[in-house]
Coordinates of C-alpha atoms and ligand atoms in Angstrom, one line a residue:
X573 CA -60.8 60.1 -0.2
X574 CA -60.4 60.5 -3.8
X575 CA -58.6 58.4 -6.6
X576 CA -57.8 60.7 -9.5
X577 CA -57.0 64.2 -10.1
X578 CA -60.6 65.9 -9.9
X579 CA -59.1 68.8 -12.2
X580 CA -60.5 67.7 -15.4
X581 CA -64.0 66.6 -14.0
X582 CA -64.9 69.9 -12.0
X583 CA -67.5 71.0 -14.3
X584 CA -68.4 68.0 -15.3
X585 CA -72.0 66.5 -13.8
X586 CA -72.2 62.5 -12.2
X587 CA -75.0 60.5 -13.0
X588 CA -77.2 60.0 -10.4
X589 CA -79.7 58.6 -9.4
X590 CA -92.5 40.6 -5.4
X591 CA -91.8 37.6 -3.3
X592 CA -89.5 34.8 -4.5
X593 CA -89.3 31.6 -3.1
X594 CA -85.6 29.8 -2.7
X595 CA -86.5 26.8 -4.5
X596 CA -85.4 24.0 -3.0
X597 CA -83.5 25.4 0.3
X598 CA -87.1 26.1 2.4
X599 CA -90.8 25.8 2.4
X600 CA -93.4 28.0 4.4
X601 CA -95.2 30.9 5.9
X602 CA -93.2 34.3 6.5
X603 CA -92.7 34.9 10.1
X604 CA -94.7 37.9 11.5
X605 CA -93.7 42.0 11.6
X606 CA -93.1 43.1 15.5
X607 CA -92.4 46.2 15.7
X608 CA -93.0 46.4 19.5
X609 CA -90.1 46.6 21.6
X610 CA -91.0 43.3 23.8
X611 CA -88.0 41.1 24.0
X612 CA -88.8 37.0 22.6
X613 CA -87.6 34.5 25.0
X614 CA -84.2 32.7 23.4
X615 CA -87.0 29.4 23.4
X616 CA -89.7 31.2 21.5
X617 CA -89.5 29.2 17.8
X618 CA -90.2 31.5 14.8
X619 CA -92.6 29.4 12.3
X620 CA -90.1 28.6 8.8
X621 CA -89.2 31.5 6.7
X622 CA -89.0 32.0 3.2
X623 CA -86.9 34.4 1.6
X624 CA -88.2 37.9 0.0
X625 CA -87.4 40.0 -2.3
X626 CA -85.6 40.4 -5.2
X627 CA -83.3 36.8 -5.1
X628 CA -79.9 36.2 -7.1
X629 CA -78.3 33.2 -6.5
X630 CA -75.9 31.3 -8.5
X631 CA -76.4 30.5 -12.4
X632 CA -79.0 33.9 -12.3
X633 CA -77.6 36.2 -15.7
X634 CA -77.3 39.1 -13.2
X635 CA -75.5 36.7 -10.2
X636 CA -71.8 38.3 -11.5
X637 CA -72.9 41.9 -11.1
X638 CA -75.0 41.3 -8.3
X639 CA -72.1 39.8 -6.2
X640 CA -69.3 42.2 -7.1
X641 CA -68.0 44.9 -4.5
X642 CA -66.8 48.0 -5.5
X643 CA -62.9 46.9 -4.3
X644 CA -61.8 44.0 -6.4
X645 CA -59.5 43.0 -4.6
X646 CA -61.7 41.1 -2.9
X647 CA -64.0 38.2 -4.8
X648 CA -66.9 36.1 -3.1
X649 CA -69.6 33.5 -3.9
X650 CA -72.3 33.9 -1.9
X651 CA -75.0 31.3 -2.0
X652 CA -77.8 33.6 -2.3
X653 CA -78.4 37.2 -2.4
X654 CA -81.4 38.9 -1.1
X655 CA -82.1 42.9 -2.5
X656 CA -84.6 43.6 0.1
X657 CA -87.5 46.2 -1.2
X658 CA -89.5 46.5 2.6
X659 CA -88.1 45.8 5.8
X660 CA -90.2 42.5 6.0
X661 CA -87.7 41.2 3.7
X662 CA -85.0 41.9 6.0
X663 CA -86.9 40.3 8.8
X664 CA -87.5 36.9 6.4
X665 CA -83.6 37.0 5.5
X666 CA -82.4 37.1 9.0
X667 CA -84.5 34.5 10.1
X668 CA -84.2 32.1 7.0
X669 CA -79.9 32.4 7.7
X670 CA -80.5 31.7 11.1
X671 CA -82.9 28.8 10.9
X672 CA -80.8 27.6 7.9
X673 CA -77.3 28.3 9.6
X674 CA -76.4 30.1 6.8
X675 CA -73.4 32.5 7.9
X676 CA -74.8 36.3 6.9
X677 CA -73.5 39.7 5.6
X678 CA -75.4 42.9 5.8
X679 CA -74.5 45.5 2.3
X680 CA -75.4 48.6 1.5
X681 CA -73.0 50.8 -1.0
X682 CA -70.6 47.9 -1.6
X683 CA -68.0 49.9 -0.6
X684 CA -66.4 47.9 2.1
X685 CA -62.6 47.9 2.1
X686 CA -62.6 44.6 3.3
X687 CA -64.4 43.3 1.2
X688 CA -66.6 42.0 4.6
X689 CA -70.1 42.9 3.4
X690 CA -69.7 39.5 1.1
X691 CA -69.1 36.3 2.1
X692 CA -68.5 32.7 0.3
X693 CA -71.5 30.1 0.8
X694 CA -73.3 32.6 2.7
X695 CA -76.5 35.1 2.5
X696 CA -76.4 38.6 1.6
X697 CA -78.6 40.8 2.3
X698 CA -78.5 44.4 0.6
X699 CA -80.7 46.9 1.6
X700 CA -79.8 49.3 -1.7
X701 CA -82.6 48.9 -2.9
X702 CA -84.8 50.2 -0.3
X703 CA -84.5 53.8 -1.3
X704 CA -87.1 56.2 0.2
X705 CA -86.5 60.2 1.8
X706 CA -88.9 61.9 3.7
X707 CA -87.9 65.5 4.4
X708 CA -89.8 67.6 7.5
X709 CA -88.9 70.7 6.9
X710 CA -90.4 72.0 10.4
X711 CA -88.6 69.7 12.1
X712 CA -85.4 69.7 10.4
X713 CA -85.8 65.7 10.3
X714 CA -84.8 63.5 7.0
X715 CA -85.8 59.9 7.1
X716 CA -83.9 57.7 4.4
X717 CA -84.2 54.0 3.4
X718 CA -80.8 52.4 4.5
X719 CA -79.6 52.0 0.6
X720 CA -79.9 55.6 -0.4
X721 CA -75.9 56.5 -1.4
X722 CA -74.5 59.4 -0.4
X723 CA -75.3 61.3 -3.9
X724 CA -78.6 60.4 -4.0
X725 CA -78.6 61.7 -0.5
X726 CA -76.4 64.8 -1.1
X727 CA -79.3 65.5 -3.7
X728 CA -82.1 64.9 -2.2
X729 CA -81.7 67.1 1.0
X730 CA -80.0 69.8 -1.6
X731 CA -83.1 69.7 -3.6
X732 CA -84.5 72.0 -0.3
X733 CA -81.4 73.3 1.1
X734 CA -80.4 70.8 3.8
X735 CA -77.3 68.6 4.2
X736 CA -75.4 66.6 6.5
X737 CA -72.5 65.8 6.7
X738 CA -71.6 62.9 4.6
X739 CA -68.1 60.9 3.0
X740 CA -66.9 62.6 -0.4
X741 CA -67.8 59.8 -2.9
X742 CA -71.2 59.7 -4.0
X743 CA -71.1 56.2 -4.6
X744 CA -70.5 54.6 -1.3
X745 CA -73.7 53.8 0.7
X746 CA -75.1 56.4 3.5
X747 CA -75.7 53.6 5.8
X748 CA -72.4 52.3 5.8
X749 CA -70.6 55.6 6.4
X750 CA -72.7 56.8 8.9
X751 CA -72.7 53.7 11.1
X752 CA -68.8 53.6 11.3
X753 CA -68.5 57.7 11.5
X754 CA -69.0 59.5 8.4
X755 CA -66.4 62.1 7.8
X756 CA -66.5 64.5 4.8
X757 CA -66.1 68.4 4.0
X758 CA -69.2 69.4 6.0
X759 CA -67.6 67.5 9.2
X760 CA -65.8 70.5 11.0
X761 CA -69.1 72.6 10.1
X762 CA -71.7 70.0 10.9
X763 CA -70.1 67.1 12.7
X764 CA -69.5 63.2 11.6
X765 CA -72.6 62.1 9.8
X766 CA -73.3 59.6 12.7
X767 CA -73.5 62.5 15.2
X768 CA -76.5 63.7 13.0
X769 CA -78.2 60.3 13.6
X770 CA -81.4 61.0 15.5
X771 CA -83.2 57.3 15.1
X772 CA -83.6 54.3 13.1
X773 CA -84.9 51.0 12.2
X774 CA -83.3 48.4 12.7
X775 CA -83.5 44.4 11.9
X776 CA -82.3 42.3 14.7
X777 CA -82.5 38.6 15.9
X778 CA -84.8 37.5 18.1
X779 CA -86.4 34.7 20.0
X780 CA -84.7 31.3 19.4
X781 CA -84.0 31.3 15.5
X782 CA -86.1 34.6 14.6
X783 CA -85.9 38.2 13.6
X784 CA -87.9 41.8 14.2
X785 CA -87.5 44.7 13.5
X786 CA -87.5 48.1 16.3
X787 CA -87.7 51.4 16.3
X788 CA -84.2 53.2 17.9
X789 CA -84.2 56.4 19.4
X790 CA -83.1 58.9 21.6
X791 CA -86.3 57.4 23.5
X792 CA -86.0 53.9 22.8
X793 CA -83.2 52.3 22.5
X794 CA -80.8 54.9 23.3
X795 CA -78.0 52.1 23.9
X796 CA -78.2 50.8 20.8
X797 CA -78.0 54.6 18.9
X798 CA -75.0 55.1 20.8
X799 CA -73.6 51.9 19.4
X800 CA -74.9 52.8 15.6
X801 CA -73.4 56.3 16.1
X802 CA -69.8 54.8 14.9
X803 CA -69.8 50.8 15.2
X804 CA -73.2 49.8 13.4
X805 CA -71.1 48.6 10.6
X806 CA -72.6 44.9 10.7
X807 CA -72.2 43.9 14.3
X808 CA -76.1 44.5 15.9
X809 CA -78.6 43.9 13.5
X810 CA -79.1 45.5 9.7
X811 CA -80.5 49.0 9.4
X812 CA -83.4 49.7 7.2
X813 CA -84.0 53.4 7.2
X814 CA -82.1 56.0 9.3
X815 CA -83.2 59.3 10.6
X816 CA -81.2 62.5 10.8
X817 CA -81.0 65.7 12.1
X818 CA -80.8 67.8 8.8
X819 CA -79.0 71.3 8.4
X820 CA -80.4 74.4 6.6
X821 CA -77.4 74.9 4.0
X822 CA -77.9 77.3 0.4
X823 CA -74.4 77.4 -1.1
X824 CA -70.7 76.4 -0.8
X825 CA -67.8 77.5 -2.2
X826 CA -65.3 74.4 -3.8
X827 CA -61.7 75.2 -4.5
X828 CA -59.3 72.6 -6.4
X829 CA -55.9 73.4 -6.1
X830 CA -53.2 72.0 -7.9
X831 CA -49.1 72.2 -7.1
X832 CA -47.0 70.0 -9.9
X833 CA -44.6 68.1 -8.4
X834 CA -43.8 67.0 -5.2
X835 CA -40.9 69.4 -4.6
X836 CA -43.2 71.9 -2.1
X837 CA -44.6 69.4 0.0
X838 CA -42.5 70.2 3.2
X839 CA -44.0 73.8 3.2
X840 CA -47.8 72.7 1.6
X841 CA -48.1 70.0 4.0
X842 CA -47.1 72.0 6.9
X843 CA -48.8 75.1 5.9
X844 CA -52.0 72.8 5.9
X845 CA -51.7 71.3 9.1
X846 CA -51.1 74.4 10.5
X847 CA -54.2 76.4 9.5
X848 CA -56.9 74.2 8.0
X849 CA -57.6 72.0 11.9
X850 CA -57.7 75.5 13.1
X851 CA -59.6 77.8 10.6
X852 CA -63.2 79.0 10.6
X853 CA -65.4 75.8 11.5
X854 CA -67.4 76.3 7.7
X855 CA -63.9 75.3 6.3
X856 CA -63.5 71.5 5.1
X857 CA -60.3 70.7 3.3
X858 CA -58.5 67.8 1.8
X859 CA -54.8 67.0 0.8
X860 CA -53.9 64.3 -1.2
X861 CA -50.6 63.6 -2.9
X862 CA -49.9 62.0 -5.9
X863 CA -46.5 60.8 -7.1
X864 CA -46.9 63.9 -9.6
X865 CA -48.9 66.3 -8.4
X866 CA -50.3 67.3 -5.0
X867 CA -53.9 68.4 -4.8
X868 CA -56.2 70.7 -1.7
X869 CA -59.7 70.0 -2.3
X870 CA -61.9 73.1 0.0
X871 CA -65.3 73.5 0.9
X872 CA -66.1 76.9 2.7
X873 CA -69.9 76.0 3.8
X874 CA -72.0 78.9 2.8
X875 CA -69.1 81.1 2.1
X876 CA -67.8 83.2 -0.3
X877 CA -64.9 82.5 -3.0
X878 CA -63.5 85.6 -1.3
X879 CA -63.9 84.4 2.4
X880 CA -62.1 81.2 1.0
X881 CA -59.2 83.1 -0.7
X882 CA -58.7 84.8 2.5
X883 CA -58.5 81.6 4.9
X884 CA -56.5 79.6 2.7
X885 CA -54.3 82.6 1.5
X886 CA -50.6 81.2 3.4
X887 CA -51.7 78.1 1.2
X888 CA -52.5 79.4 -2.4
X889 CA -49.3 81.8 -1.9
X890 CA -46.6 79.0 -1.9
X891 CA -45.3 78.8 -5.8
X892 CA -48.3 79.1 -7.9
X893 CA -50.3 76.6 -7.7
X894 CA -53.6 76.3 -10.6
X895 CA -56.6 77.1 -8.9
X896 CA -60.2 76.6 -9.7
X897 CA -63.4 78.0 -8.1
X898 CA -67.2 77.0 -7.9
X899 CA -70.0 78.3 -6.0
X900 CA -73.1 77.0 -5.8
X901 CA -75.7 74.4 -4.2
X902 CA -73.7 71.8 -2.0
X903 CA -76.1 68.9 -3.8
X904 CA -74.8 70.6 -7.2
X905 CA -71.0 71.2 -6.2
X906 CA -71.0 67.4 -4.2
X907 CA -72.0 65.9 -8.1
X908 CA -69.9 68.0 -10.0
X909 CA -67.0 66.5 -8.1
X910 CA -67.8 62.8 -8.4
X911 CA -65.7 60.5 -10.4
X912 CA -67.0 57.6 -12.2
X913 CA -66.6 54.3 -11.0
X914 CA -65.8 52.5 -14.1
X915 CA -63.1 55.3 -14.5
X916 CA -61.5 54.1 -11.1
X917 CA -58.7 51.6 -10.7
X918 CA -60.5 48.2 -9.7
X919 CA -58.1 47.0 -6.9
X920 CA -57.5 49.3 -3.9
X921 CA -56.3 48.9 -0.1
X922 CA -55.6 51.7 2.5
X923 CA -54.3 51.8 5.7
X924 CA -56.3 54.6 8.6
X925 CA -54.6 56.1 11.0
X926 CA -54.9 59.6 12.8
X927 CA -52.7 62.3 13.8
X928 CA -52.8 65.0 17.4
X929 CA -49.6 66.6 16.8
X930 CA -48.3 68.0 13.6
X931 CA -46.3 66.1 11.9
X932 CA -43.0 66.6 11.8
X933 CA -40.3 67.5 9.1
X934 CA -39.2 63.9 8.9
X935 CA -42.5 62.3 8.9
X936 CA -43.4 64.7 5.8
X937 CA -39.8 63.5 4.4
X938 CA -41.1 59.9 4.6
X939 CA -44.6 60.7 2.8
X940 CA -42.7 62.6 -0.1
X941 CA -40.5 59.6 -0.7
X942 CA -42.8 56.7 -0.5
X943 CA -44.9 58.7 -2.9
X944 CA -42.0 58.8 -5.5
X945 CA -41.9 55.1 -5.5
X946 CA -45.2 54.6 -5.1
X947 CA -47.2 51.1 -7.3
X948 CA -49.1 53.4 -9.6
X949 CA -50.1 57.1 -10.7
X950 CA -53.6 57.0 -8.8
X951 CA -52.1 56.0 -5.7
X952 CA -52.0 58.8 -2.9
X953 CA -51.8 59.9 0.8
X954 CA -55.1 61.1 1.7
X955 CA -55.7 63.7 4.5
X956 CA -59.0 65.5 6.1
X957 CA -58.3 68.1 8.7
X958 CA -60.7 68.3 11.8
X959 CA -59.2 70.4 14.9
X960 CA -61.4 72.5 16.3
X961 CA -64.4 71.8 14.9
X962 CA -67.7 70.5 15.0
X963 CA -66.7 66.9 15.5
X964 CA -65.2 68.0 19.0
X965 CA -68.7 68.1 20.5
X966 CA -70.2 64.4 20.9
X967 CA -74.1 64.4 19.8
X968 CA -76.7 64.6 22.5
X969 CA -77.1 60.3 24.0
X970 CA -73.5 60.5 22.7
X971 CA -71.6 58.3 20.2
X972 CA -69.4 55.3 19.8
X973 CA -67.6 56.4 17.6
X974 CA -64.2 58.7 19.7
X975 CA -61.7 60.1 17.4
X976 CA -63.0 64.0 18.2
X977 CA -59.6 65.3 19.4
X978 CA -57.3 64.6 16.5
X979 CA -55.5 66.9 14.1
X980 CA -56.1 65.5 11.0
X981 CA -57.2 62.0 9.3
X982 CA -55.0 60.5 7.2
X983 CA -53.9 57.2 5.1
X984 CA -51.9 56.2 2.2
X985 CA -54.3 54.2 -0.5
X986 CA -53.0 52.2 -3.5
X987 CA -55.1 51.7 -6.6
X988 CA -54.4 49.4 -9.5
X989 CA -55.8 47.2 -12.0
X990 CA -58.5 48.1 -14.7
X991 CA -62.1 47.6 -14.6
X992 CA -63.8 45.3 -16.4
X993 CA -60.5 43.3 -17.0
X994 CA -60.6 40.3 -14.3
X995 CA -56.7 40.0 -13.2
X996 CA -55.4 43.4 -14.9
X997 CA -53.9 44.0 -11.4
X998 CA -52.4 40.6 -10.5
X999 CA -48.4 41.7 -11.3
X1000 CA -49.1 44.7 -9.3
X1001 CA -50.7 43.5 -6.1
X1002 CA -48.0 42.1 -4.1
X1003 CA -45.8 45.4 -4.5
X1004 CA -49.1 47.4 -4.1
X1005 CA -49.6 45.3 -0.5
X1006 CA -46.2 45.7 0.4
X1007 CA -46.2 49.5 -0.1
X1008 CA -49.1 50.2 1.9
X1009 CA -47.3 47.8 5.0
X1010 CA -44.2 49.3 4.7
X1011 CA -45.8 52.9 4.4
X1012 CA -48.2 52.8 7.2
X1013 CA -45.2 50.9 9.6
X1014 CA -43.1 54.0 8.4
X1015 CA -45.5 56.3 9.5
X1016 CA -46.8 54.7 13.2
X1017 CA -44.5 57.3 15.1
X1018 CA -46.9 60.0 14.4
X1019 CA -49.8 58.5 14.3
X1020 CA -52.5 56.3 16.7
X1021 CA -55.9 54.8 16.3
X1022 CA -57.5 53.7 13.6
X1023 CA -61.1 54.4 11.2
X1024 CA -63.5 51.5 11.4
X1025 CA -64.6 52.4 8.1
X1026 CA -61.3 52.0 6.7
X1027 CA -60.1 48.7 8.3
X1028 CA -56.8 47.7 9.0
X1029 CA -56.4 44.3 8.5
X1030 CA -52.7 44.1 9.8
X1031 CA -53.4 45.6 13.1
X1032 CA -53.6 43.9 16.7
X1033 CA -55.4 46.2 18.6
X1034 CA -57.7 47.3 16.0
X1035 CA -60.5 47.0 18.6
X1036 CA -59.2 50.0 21.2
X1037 CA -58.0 51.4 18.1
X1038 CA -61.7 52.1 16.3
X1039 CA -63.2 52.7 19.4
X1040 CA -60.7 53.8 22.5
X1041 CA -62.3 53.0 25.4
X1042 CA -65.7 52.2 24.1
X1043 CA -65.3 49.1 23.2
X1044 CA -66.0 47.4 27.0
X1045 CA -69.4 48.9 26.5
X1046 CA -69.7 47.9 23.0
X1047 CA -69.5 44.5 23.8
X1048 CA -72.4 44.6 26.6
X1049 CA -74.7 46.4 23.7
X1050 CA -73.6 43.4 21.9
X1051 CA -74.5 41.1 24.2
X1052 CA -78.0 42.7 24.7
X1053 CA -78.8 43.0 20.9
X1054 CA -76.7 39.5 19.3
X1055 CA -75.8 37.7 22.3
X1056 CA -75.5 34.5 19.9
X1057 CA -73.2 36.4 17.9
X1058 CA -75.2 36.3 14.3
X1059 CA -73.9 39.7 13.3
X1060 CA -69.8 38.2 12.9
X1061 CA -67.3 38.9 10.4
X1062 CA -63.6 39.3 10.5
X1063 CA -63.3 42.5 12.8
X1064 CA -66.7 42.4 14.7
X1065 CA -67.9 43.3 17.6
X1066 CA -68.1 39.8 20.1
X1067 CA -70.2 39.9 22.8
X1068 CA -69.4 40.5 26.1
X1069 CA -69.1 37.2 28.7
X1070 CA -69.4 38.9 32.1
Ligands
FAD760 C1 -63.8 55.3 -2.7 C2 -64.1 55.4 -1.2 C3 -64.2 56.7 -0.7 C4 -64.4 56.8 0.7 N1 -64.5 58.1 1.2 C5 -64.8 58.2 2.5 C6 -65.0 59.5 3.1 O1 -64.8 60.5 2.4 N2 -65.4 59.6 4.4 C7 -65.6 58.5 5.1 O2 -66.0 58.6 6.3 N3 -65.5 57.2 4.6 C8 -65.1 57.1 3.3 N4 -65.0 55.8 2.8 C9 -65.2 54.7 3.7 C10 -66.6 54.3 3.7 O3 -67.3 55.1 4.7 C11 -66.8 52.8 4.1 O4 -66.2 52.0 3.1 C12 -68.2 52.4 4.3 O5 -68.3 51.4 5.3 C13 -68.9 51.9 3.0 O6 -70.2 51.7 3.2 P1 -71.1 51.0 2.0 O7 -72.5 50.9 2.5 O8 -70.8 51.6 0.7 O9 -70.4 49.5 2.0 P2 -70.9 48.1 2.3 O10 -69.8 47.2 1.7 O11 -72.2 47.8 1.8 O12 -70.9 48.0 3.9 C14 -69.8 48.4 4.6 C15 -69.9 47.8 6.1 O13 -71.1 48.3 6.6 C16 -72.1 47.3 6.9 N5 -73.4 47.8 6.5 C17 -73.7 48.3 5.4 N6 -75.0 48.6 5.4 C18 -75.5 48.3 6.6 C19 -76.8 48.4 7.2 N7 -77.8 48.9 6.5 N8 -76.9 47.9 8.5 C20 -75.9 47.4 9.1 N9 -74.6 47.3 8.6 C21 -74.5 47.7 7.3 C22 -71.6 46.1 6.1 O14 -72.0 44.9 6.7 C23 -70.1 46.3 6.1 O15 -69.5 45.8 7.3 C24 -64.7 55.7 1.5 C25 -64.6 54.4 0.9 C26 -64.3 54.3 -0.4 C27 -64.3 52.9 -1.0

């Protein structure tokens, strides 16, 4: 999912890389660190919590920042903020919300498109500060803190040839990708990142009004990793570090490829969704259109610019499209692509949906012309192709997360307003809201399901729709891990009733 034309920033390199008491709210001693796997009876009383960390709450200088998500579209006021620097933090900030019943979000990257990881008069507890990466070579293992992004993760396991698979935007948090899915270039080569998810750690409630944190595994836990494989997003307690299965990978090849115009969509877009699902697995491509230009964005994983050529030939043959070429490090290409977020629009909505036949003539018609009247220049329609790759095969303890027979990913995204200028966007956002409706309603013929990690708000089955039949299950891991239903938001899991 990109915003603006890449063309101009290919070379171009993205930046990147004490207790406090709540005065007032609560007194005491910090509740002890379990990290033993024995359950607490719902009548065991944790002793009062304090909150730990680094605290912004209301009237701090650094409250404003601190509470802004990346999509301003959506504004809260939380009552306090907790940047948690050790997982004991996390543990103090669950149990504090829940002995103070204070209503809780867990963030990461910021990124949500719901703005959900927020919440007015609430507590919020960010983990992006907790930043560590141990890399075991021998083992092919990478242990991360939960608020690594995914640049400084890209990075990092570049820095000695490794990767996994991971979203395209450097800034949005590893931890929240992963948990709903994770798709990205690498995903047809290497899988969604959550299928790389070997183990983590993770804060849940406990006892009557308490919190601990466990260790989750293939060994231990194994429910509960099948649950954080594609619906961890909030709903069973808040990750602190995660654990992956890491792949050797030296170089990539990255191709940008730019038509003007929208006048050879018909043949580009069905050209695409005719070879990319079903080319060599090492091939990850995006399409996006613009109302002026549309745009393939390639990454042939530890391939050759001539290998890529070759593949994508009955693509770079139709009028003659500008074509650029890079080969190098995936941590140095994935940087060299990134966009700054100041140079964003500030306002943005989607709508995710996925596709198992190709679409038709008419359905490409319909994309071509709510593109030409689309609310602004950076808005787009978005695709990823998947097919035959990777992602087919469901990780060993498997995953929750079940879109692995599908075509292509796709969604139309509108972005307006300017940063930095509160309300820049307010003329714009009702036409931007209706386009995305209308689009999205145009488009449900040839499409089904949806991306937990891009919500759909307007959607009445949005539960079988992130997760098929999954979700019955879901619920029970729920039930086991939040039977009190702590973990809620607008879209959340509940727990099952039996
Ligand atoms: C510009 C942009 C580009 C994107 N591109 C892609 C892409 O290429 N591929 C892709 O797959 N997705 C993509 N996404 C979607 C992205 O994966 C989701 O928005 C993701 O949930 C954001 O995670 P975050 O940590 O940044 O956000 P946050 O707002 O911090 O969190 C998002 C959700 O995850 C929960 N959460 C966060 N951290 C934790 C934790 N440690 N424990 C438990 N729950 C947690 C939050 O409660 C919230 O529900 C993109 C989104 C944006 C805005």
């Amino acid at each position: 999912m990109h915003d603006l034309s890449r063309r101009k920033l290919l070379k171009a390199t993205a930046a990147g890389a004490g207790a406090v008491v709540l005065p007032g709210i609560v007194a005491g001693s910090t509740p002890s660190f379990a990290t033993d796997d024995s359950r607490l009876s719902d009548s065991v009383k944790s002793p009062p919590a304090e909150l730990t960390g680094r605290i912004v709450r209301p009237g701090d200088p650094d409250y404003p920042n601190a509470s802004l998500g990346w999509d301003e579209l959506f504004t809260h006021y939380p009552l306090v903020i907790v940047f948690a620097q050790e997982t004991q933090d996390v543990v103090n900030a669950l149990t504090w919300s829940r002995q103070n019943d204070v209503a809780l979000r867990v963030r990461s990257g910021r990124h949500s498109l719901e703005g959900w990881s927020n919440v007015d008069n609430g507590i919020v507890i960010d983990v992006s500060e907790l930043k560590s990466a141990q890399i075991d070579a021998t083992t092919r293992t990478a242990t991360v803190g939960a608020g690594l992004n995914q640049l400084e993760a890209v990075t990092t396991l570049g820095q000695q040839n490794f990767a996994v698979t991971t979203g395209t935007e450097g800034s949005v948090g590893l931890s929240g990708a992963t948990l709903g899915g994770g798709f990205g270039f690498l995903t047809r080569y290497l899988g969604m990142a959550c299928d790389s998810l070997v183990g983590a750690e993770v804060v849940v409630a406990s006892g009557a009004d308490g919190a601990r944190a466990i260790e989750v595994s293939r060994e231990k836990h194994a429910d509960l990793l099948w649950a954080l494989r594609g619906a961890g997003n909030g709903n069973f307690g808040i990750v602190t570090s995660l654990t992956y299965k890491v792949a050797p990978l030296r170089s990539v090849t990255y191709l940008q490829v730019t038509w003007e115009g929208l006048d050879d969509l018909p043949e580009i877009f069905d050209t695409w969704q005719r070879i990319a699902p079903f080319a060599d697995h090492r091939l990850g491509t995006q399409l996006e259109i613009h109302p002026s230009q549309i745009l393939l964005f390639a990454v042939l994983a530890a391939g050759t610019e001539a290998e890529a050529r070759e593949i994508l030939e009955p693509l770079l043959s139709i009028d003659t499209p500008e074509v650029t070429v890079q080969t190098g490090g995936w941590g140095e290409v994935y940087a060299g692509f990134q966009i700054p977020t100041d140079a964003e629009p500030a306002n943005w909505k989607f709508f995710s949906q996925f596709t198992r036949e190709p679409f038709p003539t008419k359905a490409i018609e319909l994309i071509r012309a709510f593109m030409l009247e689309a609310p602004s220049e950076d808005s787009n329609f978005f695709a990823q192709a998947f097919g035959t790759g990777a992602q087919t095969e469901e990780p060993r303890g498997g995953s929750a997360y079940p879109h692995r027979d599908v075509l292509f990913y796709s969604e139309p995204g509108a972005g307006w307003g300017t940063r930095g200028e509160p309300n820049s966007g307010d003329a714009t956002t009702p036409v931007a809201q209706a386009w995305i409706a209308e689009f999205s309603q145009a488009l449900r013929p040839y499409v089904d399901g949806a991306y937990v990690n891009v919500p759909n708000i307007g959607m009445q089955d949005w539960e079988t729709a992130y997760w098929g039949a999954n979700f019955d299950r879901l619920r029970k891991i729920k039930a086991k891990y939040d039977l009190h239903n702590i973990f809620q938001y607008e879209q959340s899991i509940p727990p099952a009733t039996w």
